[in-house]
Short mmCIF file of C-alpha atoms in Angstrom, two decimals:
data_model
loop_
_atom_site.label_atom_id
_atom_site.label_comp_id
_atom_site.label_asym_id
_atom_site.label_seq_id
_atom_site.Cartn_x
_atom_site.Cartn_y
_atom_site.Cartn_z
CA UNK Q 1 0.01 -0.04 -0.18
CA UNK Q 2 1.50 3.60 -1.02
CA UNK Q 3 2.03 5.89 1.80
CA UNK Q 4 -0.04 8.94 1.84
CA UNK Q 5 2.05 11.96 0.43
CA UNK Q 6 2.59 14.58 3.06
CA UNK Q 7 1.91 17.92 1.83
CA UNK Q 8 5.01 20.46 2.77
CA UNK Q 9 5.02 24.32 2.04
CA UNK Q 10 6.66 25.84 -0.79
CA UNK Q 11 9.42 27.37 1.45
CA UNK Q 12 9.76 24.60 3.68
CA UNK Q 13 12.52 21.52 3.87
CA UNK Q 14 10.83 18.31 2.08
CA UNK Q 15 11.85 14.73 4.14
CA UNK Q 16 14.14 13.60 1.65
CA UNK Q 17 16.07 17.25 1.44
CA UNK Q 18 19.01 16.80 3.59
CA UNK Q 19 20.51 20.55 5.16
CA UNK Q 20 22.98 21.35 2.21
CA UNK Q 21 20.24 21.01 -0.51
CA UNK Q 22 17.66 22.69 1.44
CA UNK Q 23 20.16 25.45 2.50
CA UNK Q 24 20.73 25.88 -1.66
CA UNK Q 25 17.12 25.65 -2.66
CA UNK Q 26 16.87 28.74 -0.30
CA UNK Q 27 19.09 30.56 -1.55
CA UNK Q 28 17.71 29.84 -5.14
CA UNK Q 29 14.10 30.81 -3.46
CA UNK Q 30 15.37 34.19 -1.94
CA UNK Q 31 17.06 34.78 -5.35
CA UNK Q 32 13.83 36.32 -6.41
CA UNK Q 33 12.33 36.53 -10.25
CA UNK Q 34 15.81 36.82 -11.24
CA UNK Q 35 17.17 33.75 -9.94
CA UNK Q 36 19.28 30.68 -11.88
CA UNK Q 37 20.85 27.61 -10.78
CA UNK Q 38 24.01 29.46 -12.08
CA UNK Q 39 23.99 32.16 -10.04
CA UNK Q 40 23.24 30.38 -6.56
CA UNK Q 41 25.97 27.69 -6.98
CA UNK Q 42 28.66 30.27 -7.50
CA UNK Q 43 27.08 32.23 -4.25
CA UNK Q 44 27.22 29.02 -2.22
CA UNK Q 45 30.83 27.91 -3.58
CA UNK Q 46 29.27 24.34 -5.20
CA UNK Q 47 29.44 23.03 -8.34
CA UNK Q 48 26.50 23.92 -10.94
CA UNK Q 49 26.19 20.60 -11.96
CA UNK Q 50 25.48 19.44 -8.41
CA UNK Q 51 22.90 22.24 -7.77
CA UNK Q 52 21.30 21.29 -11.38
CA UNK Q 53 20.74 17.46 -9.58
CA UNK Q 54 19.41 19.07 -6.79
CA UNK Q 55 16.94 21.39 -8.93
CA UNK Q 56 15.43 18.28 -10.39
CA UNK Q 57 15.54 15.91 -7.35
CA UNK Q 58 13.24 18.30 -5.10
CA UNK Q 59 11.66 19.91 -7.84
CA UNK Q 60 12.84 23.64 -7.35
CA UNK Q 61 11.03 24.99 -10.22
CA UNK Q 62 7.57 23.72 -9.13
CA UNK Q 63 8.59 25.04 -5.55
CA UNK Q 64 9.15 28.99 -6.32
CA UNK Q 65 6.73 29.29 -8.78
CA UNK Q 66 4.10 28.04 -6.15
CA UNK Q 67 6.02 30.27 -3.42
CA UNK Q 68 6.22 33.23 -5.68
CA UNK Q 69 2.50 32.50 -6.83
CA UNK Q 70 1.55 32.37 -2.77
CA UNK Q 71 3.53 35.70 -2.32
CA UNK Q 72 1.33 37.52 -4.79
CA UNK Q 73 -1.47 36.36 -3.03
CA UNK Q 74 -0.50 37.73 0.32
CA UNK Q 75 0.04 40.78 -1.55
CA UNK Q 76 -2.73 41.53 -3.35
CA UNK Q 77 -4.69 40.94 0.01
CA UNK Q 78 -2.48 43.38 1.87
CA UNK Q 79 -2.98 45.71 -0.71
CA UNK Q 80 -7.08 45.79 -0.62
CA UNK Q 81 -6.80 45.85 3.01
CA UNK Q 82 -4.67 48.93 2.90
CA UNK Q 83 -7.14 50.53 0.70
CA UNK Q 84 -10.15 49.48 2.71
CA UNK Q 85 -8.45 50.92 5.99
CA UNK Q 86 -7.18 54.33 3.94
CA UNK Q 87 -11.27 54.28 2.84
CA UNK Q 88 -12.25 53.97 6.25
CA UNK Q 89 -9.53 56.65 7.65
CA UNK Q 90 -10.70 59.22 5.21
CA UNK Q 91 -14.57 58.76 6.14
CA UNK Q 92 -13.50 58.83 9.74
CA UNK Q 93 -11.79 62.49 9.11
CA UNK Q 94 -14.66 63.64 6.59
CA UNK Q 95 -17.39 62.62 9.53
CA UNK Q 96 -15.51 64.31 12.17
CA UNK Q 97 -14.57 67.76 10.02
CA UNK Q 98 -18.20 67.75 9.28
CA UNK Q 99 -19.27 67.03 12.96
CA UNK Q 100 -17.29 70.16 13.50
CA UNK Q 101 -18.75 72.51 10.45
CA UNK Q 102 -22.25 71.33 11.74
CA UNK Q 103 -21.39 72.51 15.39
CA UNK Q 104 -20.05 75.84 13.79
CA UNK Q 105 -23.24 76.28 11.65
CA UNK Q 106 -25.40 75.28 14.64
CA UNK Q 107 -24.26 78.27 15.99
CA UNK Q 108 -24.77 80.50 13.37
CA UNK Q 109 -27.46 83.43 13.34
CA UNK Q 110 -28.97 83.95 9.78
CA UNK Q 111 -29.69 87.52 10.64
CA UNK Q 112 -25.82 87.91 11.04
CA UNK Q 113 -25.04 86.59 7.55
CA UNK Q 114 -25.13 88.64 4.37
CA UNK Q 115 -26.96 87.44 1.26
CA UNK Q 116 -23.40 86.57 -0.45
CA UNK Q 117 -22.49 84.57 2.63
CA UNK Q 118 -25.72 82.57 2.24
CA UNK Q 119 -25.60 81.92 -1.25
CA UNK Q 120 -22.25 80.66 -1.02
CA UNK Q 121 -23.04 78.54 1.95
CA UNK Q 122 -26.00 77.07 0.28
CA UNK Q 123 -24.31 76.58 -3.35
CA UNK Q 124 -21.42 74.17 -0.75
CA UNK Q 125 -24.44 72.64 0.91
CA UNK Q 126 -26.07 71.81 -2.53
CA UNK Q 127 -22.84 70.36 -3.84
CA UNK Q 128 -22.19 68.28 -1.14
CA UNK Q 129 -25.75 66.71 -1.15
CA UNK Q 130 -25.35 66.15 -4.98
CA UNK Q 131 -22.36 64.34 -4.93
CA UNK Q 132 -23.70 61.98 -1.73
CA UNK Q 133 -26.95 61.29 -3.78
CA UNK Q 134 -24.83 60.85 -6.76
CA UNK Q 135 -26.68 63.25 -8.77
CA UNK Q 136 -24.99 65.67 -11.78
CA UNK Q 137 -23.83 68.93 -11.33
CA UNK Q 138 -25.48 70.80 -13.64
CA UNK Q 139 -29.06 70.94 -13.75
CA UNK Q 140 -31.45 72.65 -15.93
CA UNK Q 141 -34.01 74.49 -14.91
CA UNK Q 142 -36.97 75.72 -17.44
CA UNK Q 143 -40.17 77.89 -16.24
CA UNK Q 144 -43.64 76.52 -16.41
CA UNK Q 145 -43.73 74.36 -19.45
CA UNK Q 146 -40.24 74.05 -20.47
CA UNK Q 147 -40.63 77.84 -20.77
CA UNK Q 148 -37.99 80.32 -19.69
CA UNK Q 149 -37.24 81.58 -16.25
CA UNK Q 150 -37.42 85.13 -15.55
CA UNK Q 151 -34.25 86.52 -14.73
CA UNK Q 152 -34.14 89.20 -11.71
CA UNK Q 153 -30.62 91.56 -11.56
CA UNK Q 154 -30.21 91.04 -8.00
CA UNK Q 155 -27.83 94.02 -8.29
CA UNK Q 156 -30.85 96.23 -8.39
CA UNK Q 157 -32.52 94.92 -5.10
CA UNK Q 158 -31.78 96.04 -1.75
CA UNK Q 159 -31.01 93.56 1.34
CA UNK Q 160 -34.44 92.48 1.86
CA UNK Q 161 -35.55 91.74 -1.58
CA UNK Q 162 -32.69 90.07 -2.14
CA UNK Q 163 -33.32 87.41 0.91
CA UNK Q 164 -36.75 86.98 -0.48
CA UNK Q 165 -35.54 86.02 -3.65
CA UNK Q 166 -32.85 83.32 -2.26
CA UNK Q 167 -35.42 82.27 0.23
CA UNK Q 168 -37.91 81.43 -2.95
CA UNK Q 169 -34.86 80.04 -4.95
CA UNK Q 170 -34.07 77.57 -1.84
CA UNK Q 171 -37.69 76.45 -2.17
CA UNK Q 172 -37.42 76.03 -6.10
CA UNK Q 173 -34.49 73.69 -5.61
CA UNK Q 174 -35.63 71.45 -2.31
CA UNK Q 175 -38.33 70.44 -4.66
CA UNK Q 176 -36.30 69.76 -7.11
CA UNK Q 177 -33.99 67.74 -4.78
CA UNK Q 178 -36.52 66.20 -2.92
CA UNK Q 179 -38.03 64.97 -6.65
CA UNK Q 180 -34.71 63.80 -7.42
CA UNK Q 181 -34.33 61.74 -4.30
CA UNK Q 182 -37.88 60.46 -4.80
CA UNK Q 183 -37.04 58.80 -8.38
CA UNK Q 184 -33.91 57.62 -6.94
CA UNK Q 185 -33.05 54.12 -5.76
CA UNK Q 186 -32.17 53.40 -2.53
CA UNK Q 187 -27.74 53.33 -1.99
CA UNK Q 188 -26.48 50.21 -0.77
CA UNK Q 189 -23.31 50.97 1.53
CA UNK Q 190 -20.33 48.58 0.29
CA UNK Q 191 -19.21 45.85 2.53
CA UNK Q 192 -15.87 44.46 2.68
CA UNK Q 193 -14.54 41.37 3.50
CA UNK Q 194 -11.44 39.06 4.51
CA UNK Q 195 -7.77 39.83 6.44
CA UNK Q 196 -4.22 40.58 5.67
CA UNK Q 197 -1.94 38.56 6.05
CA UNK Q 198 1.50 38.54 7.17
CA UNK Q 199 4.91 36.97 5.93
CA UNK Q 200 8.29 37.14 7.43
CA UNK Q 201 11.08 35.80 5.18
CA UNK Q 202 14.13 34.41 7.11
CA UNK Q 203 17.59 34.76 4.93
CA UNK Q 204 18.90 31.06 4.30
CA UNK Q 205 22.45 31.34 4.00
CA UNK Q 206 24.52 28.75 2.13
CA UNK Q 207 26.32 26.14 4.30
#
C-alpha cells in the first residue's frame, strides 16, 4: 500500500532533502524573479552540476512557482486591506470635519449673514448633497411647461428683497431635490470582507 504524500509548504524543507540541499534551495528561492542555478552555485561555492541535480530531484522550479504565487496572493490581499483602511480613515476624518462644521453652523445666526454669505453657504451645501446622492452638478431648470425663467437683476434689489429672492430659490431647489431623491433608488453601503496576511521571511545562507 502506497504511503500518503505529506504536504509541505513551498518554502519548507522536504522530508528527503538534506540540510545542504535545502540551504541551496532557500538561496535559490530568495534570489527572486532573476534567480538561476548557476548564480546560486557561485554564491554557495558549489558546482552547478550538483545544484542542477538537487534542483531536479527536489522540484525547485515547481516549489518556487508555488512560492511566488503565494507571495502575490499575500501582497494583493495586503494591498486590498490597505485600501480599505485608507477609505475607512478618510471617512472618519470627513465625518469629524463635518461634525465640527455642523457645530459651527448651529451657532450661526442667519440674520448675521450677508446675502452673499448665504448664497455661498447654500452652493457648498447643495454641491455636497448632490455628491452624496450621485446627482449631476449641472441641472437645467426651466419655467412652466419648459419655458424660460424670468431673470431678476439682483444688483438692483435691496438686502430684504435679495433675501426674499434667495428664499424663493431655496424652496424651488428643495422641491427639485426632493423629486430627484424620490425617483432615485436607495443606496446600498459597500461591504468588505477579508483580513490582511503577514509573512516573515528568514535569510537562509548557504552552508
